[in-house]
Amino acid sequence: MDLGGFLLMRQELILLAVILLLVIMEIFISNKQTLVNVGIGLFGLHTVFGFMHLDDGSLFGGMFHTTQLIHLFKNVLNVGVLIILLQSSSWIKNELVAKHKSTEFFMMMFSSLLGMYFMISSGDFLMFYLGLELSALPVAALVAFETNKRVSAEAGIKFILSSALASGTSVFGVSLIYATTGSIYFTEVASLLTYSNLSLLGFVFFFSGLAFKISLVPFHFWTADVYQGAPIGVTSYLSVISKGSAVLILMIIVFTVMKPFHMISSNLLYIVSIATMFIGNLFALRQQNMKRFLAFSSIAQAGFILLGMLSNDQLGVSTVVYFVSIYVFTNLAAFGVVQAISSQTGKENMSDYEGLYRTNPKLSLVMMLALFSLAGIPPVAGFFGKFFLFTAAASQGLYLLVFIAVVNVTISLYYYLLVVRAIFLRKSDTPIPYFKSGTSMKLGILIAVIGVLFIGVYSPVYDYIYQLSIF
């Protein structure tokens, strides 16, 4: 293997270099506040380098492979993580530097992202599993990072237990698939896999393991408690980065490796999609804590994503990637506002937001834009994302499912507007006072807003994703 071939792993190698550099700098740089800026700056450079062209190819006998679509998705993940770091900058400096844990935070988040790179570039089940574990274990530590808070420690325990169960379930499914095909390579499994009770059982277990990661019903029970207990930056990471990478690898495997189970997987996705949309939306109606509210909102959004997966073709792939890209920026805009308010006032309940527009109009407008996009109100980005998902489902003749999805969009519109009403129409005797966010927080929210507007309004973005969406 020549150097050019090895550079197919450029994203992974640069991120690994960033992690090693931070470890070395932790030893020699005494001013840890500066080290936080260096960490964010290095990752910003990594994000910029990521947009340089990278050829398709594979390494290690097919264990690792990359395509233009996978490369694009890694760049979306990079921008998402950069936004999270910018929004969390003040929290890292104020809370973690004094405890000498700031570098640990960077290392674990970057290590988790490195695992996601390998997971979505995997060409066999061994590489997939290694990436899955590398992505999950650091996040468990991040969830429990606020060790002085009981809810954070409790959330960490819940996450590690549910994550271990999900990994075990996936591996059991892989072992059954290996027993029927004698291979763990995706290309060989795709050609050797035939329908049998054993292989079907393997597929169901494998799907169940990934359903935990995406918070699909009935594997969603951990989501709200973990989202509420984790630091907000980590909640953002779980909501968009972890979920986005799991969606992509599930789609790749269902579309390519599990083709013989197309009919079964379609029926499974159909039922799970309906259950996920309804459960997520109905529970979101009852929430007062904004983190739990966004947790159930993210469960409902996962149900919508499955509509695109039911179209097992180029249209289905492109609609899922397009929607997930919009979802990343939209959710980070909403979480950015929640984090800005929480870091200044410690308030996280919906009732606390009453009268926010009168004291902090810019944050209010950002929250309104994000919620309208999540609800799918035209002409914001979320509308186009859902429109293409519905189009993909309708192209398969799934008109009843599209109708059910529209009903759920209506339900979600109600609870998203509850927040908007509290912000713009309600008055409060003790409103959140006016405050100024730090420069990094403003920059993080600004990038998220630009992402929502650019991806949604600039139509060539979808055309570009469609051209790349060929497995």
PDB file of C-alpha atoms in Angstrom, residues 53-314:
ATOM      1  CA  HIS A  53     -11.109  16.619  -2.259  1.00  0.00           C
ATOM      2  CA  LEU A  54     -10.687  12.962  -1.337  1.00  0.00           C
ATOM      3  CA  ASP A  55     -10.899  10.071  -3.821  1.00  0.00           C
ATOM      4  CA  ASP A  56     -13.024   6.986  -3.364  1.00  0.00           C
ATOM      5  CA  GLY A  57     -11.188   3.831  -2.341  1.00  0.00           C
ATOM      6  CA  SER A  58     -10.683   1.080   0.188  1.00  0.00           C
ATOM      7  CA  LEU A  59      -7.940  -0.157   2.490  1.00  0.00           C
ATOM      8  CA  PHE A  60      -6.985  -3.272   4.446  1.00  0.00           C
ATOM      9  CA  GLY A  61      -8.643  -5.683   2.054  1.00  0.00           C
ATOM     10  CA  GLY A  62     -11.924  -3.813   2.130  1.00  0.00           C
ATOM     11  CA  MET A  63     -12.220  -3.332   5.909  1.00  0.00           C
ATOM     12  CA  PHE A  64     -12.106   0.431   5.438  1.00  0.00           C
ATOM     13  CA  HIS A  65     -13.634   2.247   2.501  1.00  0.00           C
ATOM     14  CA  THR A  66     -14.626   5.774   1.667  1.00  0.00           C
ATOM     15  CA  THR A  67     -16.816   7.390  -0.969  1.00  0.00           C
ATOM     16  CA  GLN A  68     -17.689  10.965  -1.798  1.00  0.00           C
ATOM     17  CA  LEU A  69     -20.937  10.608   0.152  1.00  0.00           C
ATOM     18  CA  ILE A  70     -19.170   9.273   3.257  1.00  0.00           C
ATOM     19  CA  HIS A  71     -16.558  12.028   2.949  1.00  0.00           C
ATOM     20  CA  LEU A  72     -19.317  14.638   2.745  1.00  0.00           C
ATOM     21  CA  PHE A  73     -21.042  13.207   5.797  1.00  0.00           C
ATOM     22  CA  LYS A  74     -17.809  13.294   7.810  1.00  0.00           C
ATOM     23  CA  ASN A  75     -17.534  16.981   6.948  1.00  0.00           C
ATOM     24  CA  VAL A  76     -21.087  17.564   8.194  1.00  0.00           C
ATOM     25  CA  LEU A  77     -20.157  15.809  11.455  1.00  0.00           C
ATOM     26  CA  ASN A  78     -17.011  17.952  11.712  1.00  0.00           C
ATOM     27  CA  VAL A  79     -18.945  21.203  11.334  1.00  0.00           C
ATOM     28  CA  GLY A  80     -21.457  19.971  13.901  1.00  0.00           C
ATOM     29  CA  VAL A  81     -18.738  19.171  16.446  1.00  0.00           C
ATOM     30  CA  LEU A  82     -17.071  22.547  15.802  1.00  0.00           C
ATOM     31  CA  ILE A  83     -20.377  24.297  16.550  1.00  0.00           C
ATOM     32  CA  ILE A  84     -20.760  22.298  19.772  1.00  0.00           C
ATOM     33  CA  LEU A  85     -17.224  23.226  20.864  1.00  0.00           C
ATOM     34  CA  LEU A  86     -17.835  26.918  20.167  1.00  0.00           C
ATOM     35  CA  GLN A  87     -21.105  26.849  22.086  1.00  0.00           C
ATOM     36  CA  SER A  88     -19.461  24.983  24.979  1.00  0.00           C
ATOM     37  CA  SER A  89     -16.314  27.111  25.115  1.00  0.00           C
ATOM     38  CA  SER A  90     -17.407  29.223  28.106  1.00  0.00           C
ATOM     39  CA  TRP A  91     -18.615  26.158  30.009  1.00  0.00           C
ATOM     40  CA  ILE A  92     -15.297  24.378  29.412  1.00  0.00           C
ATOM     41  CA  LYS A  93     -13.316  27.405  30.608  1.00  0.00           C
ATOM     42  CA  ASN A  94     -15.512  28.135  33.629  1.00  0.00           C
ATOM     43  CA  GLU A  95     -16.267  24.608  34.801  1.00  0.00           C
ATOM     44  CA  LEU A  96     -13.607  22.239  33.506  1.00  0.00           C
ATOM     45  CA  VAL A  97     -10.352  24.203  33.473  1.00  0.00           C
ATOM     46  CA  ALA A  98     -10.359  24.646  37.256  1.00  0.00           C
ATOM     47  CA  LYS A  99     -10.835  20.880  37.643  1.00  0.00           C
ATOM     48  CA  HIS A 100      -8.032  20.132  35.130  1.00  0.00           C
ATOM     49  CA  LYS A 101     -10.512  18.266  32.934  1.00  0.00           C
ATOM     50  CA  SER A 102     -10.647  20.460  29.825  1.00  0.00           C
ATOM     51  CA  THR A 103      -8.159  18.411  27.800  1.00  0.00           C
ATOM     52  CA  GLU A 104      -9.927  15.210  28.837  1.00  0.00           C
ATOM     53  CA  PHE A 105     -13.146  16.654  27.419  1.00  0.00           C
ATOM     54  CA  PHE A 106     -11.511  17.328  24.041  1.00  0.00           C
ATOM     55  CA  MET A 107      -9.804  13.943  23.945  1.00  0.00           C
ATOM     56  CA  MET A 108     -12.966  12.000  24.675  1.00  0.00           C
ATOM     57  CA  MET A 109     -15.116  13.950  22.243  1.00  0.00           C
ATOM     58  CA  PHE A 110     -12.531  13.634  19.463  1.00  0.00           C
ATOM     59  CA  SER A 111     -11.971   9.942  20.227  1.00  0.00           C
ATOM     60  CA  SER A 112     -15.695   9.347  19.977  1.00  0.00           C
ATOM     61  CA  LEU A 113     -15.798  11.204  16.657  1.00  0.00           C
ATOM     62  CA  LEU A 114     -12.854   9.103  15.451  1.00  0.00           C
ATOM     63  CA  GLY A 115     -14.874   5.983  16.255  1.00  0.00           C
ATOM     64  CA  MET A 116     -17.773   7.342  14.200  1.00  0.00           C
ATOM     65  CA  TYR A 117     -15.432   7.926  11.251  1.00  0.00           C
ATOM     66  CA  PHE A 118     -14.396   4.269  11.313  1.00  0.00           C
ATOM     67  CA  MET A 119     -17.961   3.095  11.849  1.00  0.00           C
ATOM     68  CA  ILE A 120     -19.390   4.846   8.778  1.00  0.00           C
ATOM     69  CA  SER A 121     -16.313   3.895   6.694  1.00  0.00           C
ATOM     70  CA  SER A 122     -16.428   0.261   7.750  1.00  0.00           C
ATOM     71  CA  GLY A 123     -16.383  -2.411   5.072  1.00  0.00           C
ATOM     72  CA  ASP A 124     -16.863  -5.339   7.410  1.00  0.00           C
ATOM     73  CA  PHE A 125     -18.545  -6.054  10.712  1.00  0.00           C
ATOM     74  CA  LEU A 126     -15.270  -6.114  12.678  1.00  0.00           C
ATOM     75  CA  MET A 127     -14.367  -2.554  11.711  1.00  0.00           C
ATOM     76  CA  PHE A 128     -17.984  -1.558  12.296  1.00  0.00           C
ATOM     77  CA  TYR A 129     -17.947  -2.955  15.827  1.00  0.00           C
ATOM     78  CA  LEU A 130     -14.590  -1.392  16.726  1.00  0.00           C
ATOM     79  CA  GLY A 131     -15.855   1.964  15.508  1.00  0.00           C
ATOM     80  CA  LEU A 132     -19.113   1.516  17.393  1.00  0.00           C
ATOM     81  CA  GLU A 133     -17.343   0.852  20.680  1.00  0.00           C
ATOM     82  CA  LEU A 134     -14.814   3.641  20.190  1.00  0.00           C
ATOM     83  CA  SER A 135     -17.659   6.058  19.537  1.00  0.00           C
ATOM     84  CA  ALA A 136     -19.803   4.978  22.498  1.00  0.00           C
ATOM     85  CA  LEU A 137     -17.421   4.511  25.448  1.00  0.00           C
ATOM     86  CA  PRO A 138     -16.004   8.084  25.532  1.00  0.00           C
ATOM     87  CA  VAL A 139     -19.525   9.493  25.294  1.00  0.00           C
ATOM     88  CA  ALA A 140     -20.546   7.552  28.398  1.00  0.00           C
ATOM     89  CA  ALA A 141     -17.769   9.321  30.294  1.00  0.00           C
ATOM     90  CA  LEU A 142     -18.804  12.677  28.816  1.00  0.00           C
ATOM     91  CA  VAL A 143     -22.406  12.174  29.930  1.00  0.00           C
ATOM     92  CA  ALA A 144     -21.186  11.728  33.531  1.00  0.00           C
ATOM     93  CA  PHE A 145     -18.650  14.558  33.259  1.00  0.00           C
ATOM     94  CA  GLU A 146     -20.315  16.778  35.872  1.00  0.00           C
ATOM     95  CA  THR A 147     -19.401  14.461  38.731  1.00  0.00           C
ATOM     96  CA  ASN A 148     -20.720  16.890  41.343  1.00  0.00           C
ATOM     97  CA  LYS A 149     -24.265  16.470  39.987  1.00  0.00           C
ATOM     98  CA  ARG A 150     -26.209  13.332  40.831  1.00  0.00           C
ATOM     99  CA  VAL A 151     -28.306  13.489  37.638  1.00  0.00           C
ATOM    100  CA  SER A 152     -25.155  13.536  35.512  1.00  0.00           C
ATOM    101  CA  ALA A 153     -23.711  10.444  37.203  1.00  0.00           C
ATOM    102  CA  GLU A 154     -27.077   8.708  36.963  1.00  0.00           C
ATOM    103  CA  ALA A 155     -27.325   9.569  33.265  1.00  0.00           C
ATOM    104  CA  GLY A 156     -23.816   8.194  32.709  1.00  0.00           C
ATOM    105  CA  ILE A 157     -24.739   4.871  34.300  1.00  0.00           C
ATOM    106  CA  LYS A 158     -27.943   4.631  32.284  1.00  0.00           C
ATOM    107  CA  PHE A 159     -26.101   5.409  29.067  1.00  0.00           C
ATOM    108  CA  ILE A 160     -23.298   2.905  29.601  1.00  0.00           C
ATOM    109  CA  LEU A 161     -25.738   0.135  30.522  1.00  0.00           C
ATOM    110  CA  SER A 162     -28.030   0.791  27.562  1.00  0.00           C
ATOM    111  CA  SER A 163     -25.043   1.205  25.257  1.00  0.00           C
ATOM    112  CA  ALA A 164     -23.546  -2.096  26.445  1.00  0.00           C
ATOM    113  CA  LEU A 165     -26.869  -3.833  25.884  1.00  0.00           C
ATOM    114  CA  ALA A 166     -27.126  -2.335  22.393  1.00  0.00           C
ATOM    115  CA  SER A 167     -23.573  -3.377  21.498  1.00  0.00           C
ATOM    116  CA  GLY A 168     -24.150  -6.897  22.815  1.00  0.00           C
ATOM    117  CA  THR A 169     -27.366  -7.176  20.830  1.00  0.00           C
ATOM    118  CA  SER A 170     -25.642  -6.020  17.643  1.00  0.00           C
ATOM    119  CA  VAL A 171     -22.725  -8.411  18.088  1.00  0.00           C
ATOM    120  CA  PHE A 172     -25.101 -11.308  18.700  1.00  0.00           C
ATOM    121  CA  GLY A 173     -26.869 -10.435  15.468  1.00  0.00           C
ATOM    122  CA  VAL A 174     -23.540 -10.252  13.614  1.00  0.00           C
ATOM    123  CA  SER A 175     -22.502 -13.664  14.993  1.00  0.00           C
ATOM    124  CA  LEU A 176     -25.710 -15.212  13.622  1.00  0.00           C
ATOM    125  CA  ILE A 177     -25.144 -13.564  10.238  1.00  0.00           C
ATOM    126  CA  TYR A 178     -21.566 -14.902  10.240  1.00  0.00           C
ATOM    127  CA  ALA A 179     -22.886 -18.368  11.087  1.00  0.00           C
ATOM    128  CA  THR A 180     -25.041 -18.358   7.946  1.00  0.00           C
ATOM    129  CA  THR A 181     -22.600 -16.744   5.517  1.00  0.00           C
ATOM    130  CA  GLY A 182     -19.104 -17.566   6.853  1.00  0.00           C
ATOM    131  CA  SER A 183     -17.927 -13.989   6.245  1.00  0.00           C
ATOM    132  CA  ILE A 184     -17.930 -10.637   7.970  1.00  0.00           C
ATOM    133  CA  TYR A 185     -17.136  -8.540   4.869  1.00  0.00           C
ATOM    134  CA  PHE A 186     -20.092  -6.478   3.685  1.00  0.00           C
ATOM    135  CA  THR A 187     -19.632  -7.299  -0.001  1.00  0.00           C
ATOM    136  CA  GLU A 188     -19.354 -11.049   0.634  1.00  0.00           C
ATOM    137  CA  VAL A 189     -22.242 -11.107   3.108  1.00  0.00           C
ATOM    138  CA  ALA A 190     -24.409  -9.264   0.570  1.00  0.00           C
ATOM    139  CA  SER A 191     -23.755 -11.967  -2.040  1.00  0.00           C
ATOM    140  CA  LEU A 192     -23.919 -14.988   0.318  1.00  0.00           C
ATOM    141  CA  LEU A 193     -26.807 -13.997   2.560  1.00  0.00           C
ATOM    142  CA  THR A 194     -29.976 -15.970   1.922  1.00  0.00           C
ATOM    143  CA  TYR A 195     -33.263 -16.041   3.724  1.00  0.00           C
ATOM    144  CA  SER A 196     -33.412 -18.453   6.679  1.00  0.00           C
ATOM    145  CA  ASN A 197     -34.725 -18.302  10.209  1.00  0.00           C
ATOM    146  CA  LEU A 198     -31.191 -17.952  11.577  1.00  0.00           C
ATOM    147  CA  SER A 199     -30.163 -15.147   9.238  1.00  0.00           C
ATOM    148  CA  LEU A 200     -33.475 -13.391   9.852  1.00  0.00           C
ATOM    149  CA  LEU A 201     -32.900 -13.570  13.595  1.00  0.00           C
ATOM    150  CA  GLY A 202     -29.414 -12.139  13.064  1.00  0.00           C
ATOM    151  CA  PHE A 203     -30.807  -9.234  11.072  1.00  0.00           C
ATOM    152  CA  VAL A 204     -33.438  -8.450  13.731  1.00  0.00           C
ATOM    153  CA  PHE A 205     -30.846  -8.458  16.547  1.00  0.00           C
ATOM    154  CA  PHE A 206     -28.455  -6.309  14.529  1.00  0.00           C
ATOM    155  CA  PHE A 207     -31.204  -3.821  13.717  1.00  0.00           C
ATOM    156  CA  SER A 208     -32.274  -3.701  17.379  1.00  0.00           C
ATOM    157  CA  GLY A 209     -28.746  -2.781  18.472  1.00  0.00           C
ATOM    158  CA  LEU A 210     -28.572   0.176  16.104  1.00  0.00           C
ATOM    159  CA  ALA A 211     -32.150   1.167  16.978  1.00  0.00           C
ATOM    160  CA  PHE A 212     -30.863   1.846  20.518  1.00  0.00           C
ATOM    161  CA  LYS A 213     -28.328   4.295  19.109  1.00  0.00           C
ATOM    162  CA  ILE A 214     -30.949   6.140  17.045  1.00  0.00           C
ATOM    163  CA  SER A 215     -33.539   6.088  19.883  1.00  0.00           C
ATOM    164  CA  LEU A 216     -36.151   4.308  17.824  1.00  0.00           C
ATOM    165  CA  VAL A 217     -39.235   3.041  19.662  1.00  0.00           C
ATOM    166  CA  PRO A 218     -39.271   0.721  21.625  1.00  0.00           C
ATOM    167  CA  PHE A 219     -35.534   1.216  22.283  1.00  0.00           C
ATOM    168  CA  HIS A 220     -35.810   4.863  23.316  1.00  0.00           C
ATOM    169  CA  PHE A 221     -36.282   4.666  27.096  1.00  0.00           C
ATOM    170  CA  TRP A 222     -32.800   5.882  27.957  1.00  0.00           C
ATOM    171  CA  THR A 223     -32.951   9.001  25.810  1.00  0.00           C
ATOM    172  CA  ALA A 224     -34.849  11.571  27.906  1.00  0.00           C
ATOM    173  CA  ASP A 225     -33.087  10.813  31.207  1.00  0.00           C
ATOM    174  CA  VAL A 226     -29.634  10.811  29.615  1.00  0.00           C
ATOM    175  CA  TYR A 227     -30.298  14.000  27.648  1.00  0.00           C
ATOM    176  CA  GLN A 228     -31.520  15.775  30.800  1.00  0.00           C
ATOM    177  CA  GLY A 229     -28.661  14.611  33.023  1.00  0.00           C
ATOM    178  CA  ALA A 230     -25.764  15.202  30.614  1.00  0.00           C
ATOM    179  CA  PRO A 231     -24.053  18.593  30.185  1.00  0.00           C
ATOM    180  CA  ILE A 232     -25.830  20.499  27.398  1.00  0.00           C
ATOM    181  CA  GLY A 233     -22.873  20.311  25.015  1.00  0.00           C
ATOM    182  CA  VAL A 234     -22.816  16.528  25.403  1.00  0.00           C
ATOM    183  CA  THR A 235     -26.597  16.387  24.930  1.00  0.00           C
ATOM    184  CA  SER A 236     -26.149  18.265  21.639  1.00  0.00           C
ATOM    185  CA  TYR A 237     -23.470  15.770  20.639  1.00  0.00           C
ATOM    186  CA  LEU A 238     -25.720  12.795  21.396  1.00  0.00           C
ATOM    187  CA  SER A 239     -28.675  14.376  19.642  1.00  0.00           C
ATOM    188  CA  VAL A 240     -27.036  15.173  16.305  1.00  0.00           C
ATOM    189  CA  ILE A 241     -23.555  13.683  15.891  1.00  0.00           C
ATOM    190  CA  SER A 242     -24.074  10.265  17.469  1.00  0.00           C
ATOM    191  CA  LYS A 243     -27.544   9.849  15.979  1.00  0.00           C
ATOM    192  CA  GLY A 244     -26.507  11.086  12.536  1.00  0.00           C
ATOM    193  CA  SER A 245     -23.629   8.625  12.193  1.00  0.00           C
ATOM    194  CA  ALA A 246     -25.828   5.723  13.383  1.00  0.00           C
ATOM    195  CA  VAL A 247     -28.491   6.627  10.818  1.00  0.00           C
ATOM    196  CA  LEU A 248     -25.955   6.615   7.970  1.00  0.00           C
ATOM    197  CA  ILE A 249     -24.418   3.235   8.820  1.00  0.00           C
ATOM    198  CA  LEU A 250     -27.855   1.674   9.350  1.00  0.00           C
ATOM    199  CA  MET A 251     -28.922   2.940   5.934  1.00  0.00           C
ATOM    200  CA  ILE A 252     -25.753   1.642   4.261  1.00  0.00           C
ATOM    201  CA  ILE A 253     -26.152  -1.828   5.765  1.00  0.00           C
ATOM    202  CA  VAL A 254     -29.906  -2.092   5.136  1.00  0.00           C
ATOM    203  CA  PHE A 255     -29.539  -0.912   1.524  1.00  0.00           C
ATOM    204  CA  THR A 256     -26.439  -2.921   0.591  1.00  0.00           C
ATOM    205  CA  VAL A 257     -25.711  -5.824   2.954  1.00  0.00           C
ATOM    206  CA  MET A 258     -29.251  -6.831   3.933  1.00  0.00           C
ATOM    207  CA  LYS A 259     -30.792  -6.686   0.449  1.00  0.00           C
ATOM    208  CA  PRO A 260     -32.288 -10.217   0.726  1.00  0.00           C
ATOM    209  CA  PHE A 261     -34.356  -8.935   3.644  1.00  0.00           C
ATOM    210  CA  HIS A 262     -35.677  -5.937   1.763  1.00  0.00           C
ATOM    211  CA  MET A 263     -39.332  -6.880   2.191  1.00  0.00           C
ATOM    212  CA  ILE A 264     -38.902  -7.680   5.901  1.00  0.00           C
ATOM    213  CA  SER A 265     -36.800  -4.600   6.605  1.00  0.00           C
ATOM    214  CA  SER A 266     -39.373  -2.430   4.831  1.00  0.00           C
ATOM    215  CA  ASN A 267     -42.193  -3.794   6.984  1.00  0.00           C
ATOM    216  CA  LEU A 268     -40.048  -3.400  10.098  1.00  0.00           C
ATOM    217  CA  LEU A 269     -39.108   0.192   9.233  1.00  0.00           C
ATOM    218  CA  TYR A 270     -42.753   0.940   8.421  1.00  0.00           C
ATOM    219  CA  ILE A 271     -44.016  -0.155  11.852  1.00  0.00           C
ATOM    220  CA  VAL A 272     -41.122   1.334  13.810  1.00  0.00           C
ATOM    221  CA  SER A 273     -41.475   4.634  11.958  1.00  0.00           C
ATOM    222  CA  ILE A 274     -45.138   4.995  12.959  1.00  0.00           C
ATOM    223  CA  ALA A 275     -44.483   4.011  16.589  1.00  0.00           C
ATOM    224  CA  THR A 276     -41.474   6.342  16.840  1.00  0.00           C
ATOM    225  CA  MET A 277     -43.297   9.339  15.419  1.00  0.00           C
ATOM    226  CA  PHE A 278     -46.339   8.908  17.664  1.00  0.00           C
ATOM    227  CA  ILE A 279     -44.485   8.075  20.901  1.00  0.00           C
ATOM    228  CA  GLY A 280     -41.944  10.862  20.416  1.00  0.00           C
ATOM    229  CA  ASN A 281     -44.594  13.473  19.648  1.00  0.00           C
ATOM    230  CA  LEU A 282     -47.089  12.466  22.334  1.00  0.00           C
ATOM    231  CA  PHE A 283     -44.462  12.443  25.067  1.00  0.00           C
ATOM    232  CA  ALA A 284     -43.012  15.755  23.856  1.00  0.00           C
ATOM    233  CA  LEU A 285     -46.421  17.322  24.525  1.00  0.00           C
ATOM    234  CA  ARG A 286     -46.003  16.697  28.271  1.00  0.00           C
ATOM    235  CA  GLN A 287     -42.474  18.026  28.715  1.00  0.00           C
ATOM    236  CA  GLN A 288     -41.566  21.213  30.563  1.00  0.00           C
ATOM    237  CA  ASN A 289     -37.789  20.800  30.769  1.00  0.00           C
ATOM    238  CA  MET A 290     -36.297  22.002  27.462  1.00  0.00           C
ATOM    239  CA  LYS A 291     -33.679  19.234  27.319  1.00  0.00           C
ATOM    240  CA  ARG A 292     -36.322  16.528  27.776  1.00  0.00           C
ATOM    241  CA  PHE A 293     -38.526  18.396  25.298  1.00  0.00           C
ATOM    242  CA  LEU A 294     -35.783  18.321  22.649  1.00  0.00           C
ATOM    243  CA  ALA A 295     -35.041  14.674  23.540  1.00  0.00           C
ATOM    244  CA  PHE A 296     -38.551  13.528  22.651  1.00  0.00           C
ATOM    245  CA  SER A 297     -38.514  15.865  19.664  1.00  0.00           C
ATOM    246  CA  SER A 298     -35.385  14.078  18.432  1.00  0.00           C
ATOM    247  CA  ILE A 299     -37.123  10.703  18.865  1.00  0.00           C
ATOM    248  CA  ALA A 300     -40.003  11.903  16.693  1.00  0.00           C
ATOM    249  CA  GLN A 301     -37.565  13.247  14.079  1.00  0.00           C
ATOM    250  CA  ALA A 302     -35.927   9.790  13.928  1.00  0.00           C
ATOM    251  CA  GLY A 303     -39.336   8.381  12.973  1.00  0.00           C
ATOM    252  CA  PHE A 304     -39.504  10.811  10.045  1.00  0.00           C
ATOM    253  CA  ILE A 305     -36.007   9.802   8.918  1.00  0.00           C
ATOM    254  CA  LEU A 306     -37.176   6.194   8.485  1.00  0.00           C
ATOM    255  CA  LEU A 307     -39.565   7.348   5.744  1.00  0.00           C
ATOM    256  CA  GLY A 308     -36.547   7.988   3.533  1.00  0.00           C
ATOM    257  CA  MET A 309     -35.074   4.576   4.319  1.00  0.00           C
ATOM    258  CA  LEU A 310     -38.193   2.886   2.966  1.00  0.00           C
ATOM    259  CA  SER A 311     -37.217   4.069  -0.499  1.00  0.00           C
ATOM    260  CA  ASN A 312     -34.352   1.702  -1.193  1.00  0.00           C
ATOM    261  CA  ASP A 313     -32.827   3.732  -4.015  1.00  0.00           C
ATOM    262  CA  GLN A 314     -30.843   6.868  -4.831  1.00  0.00           C
TER     263      GLN A 314
END
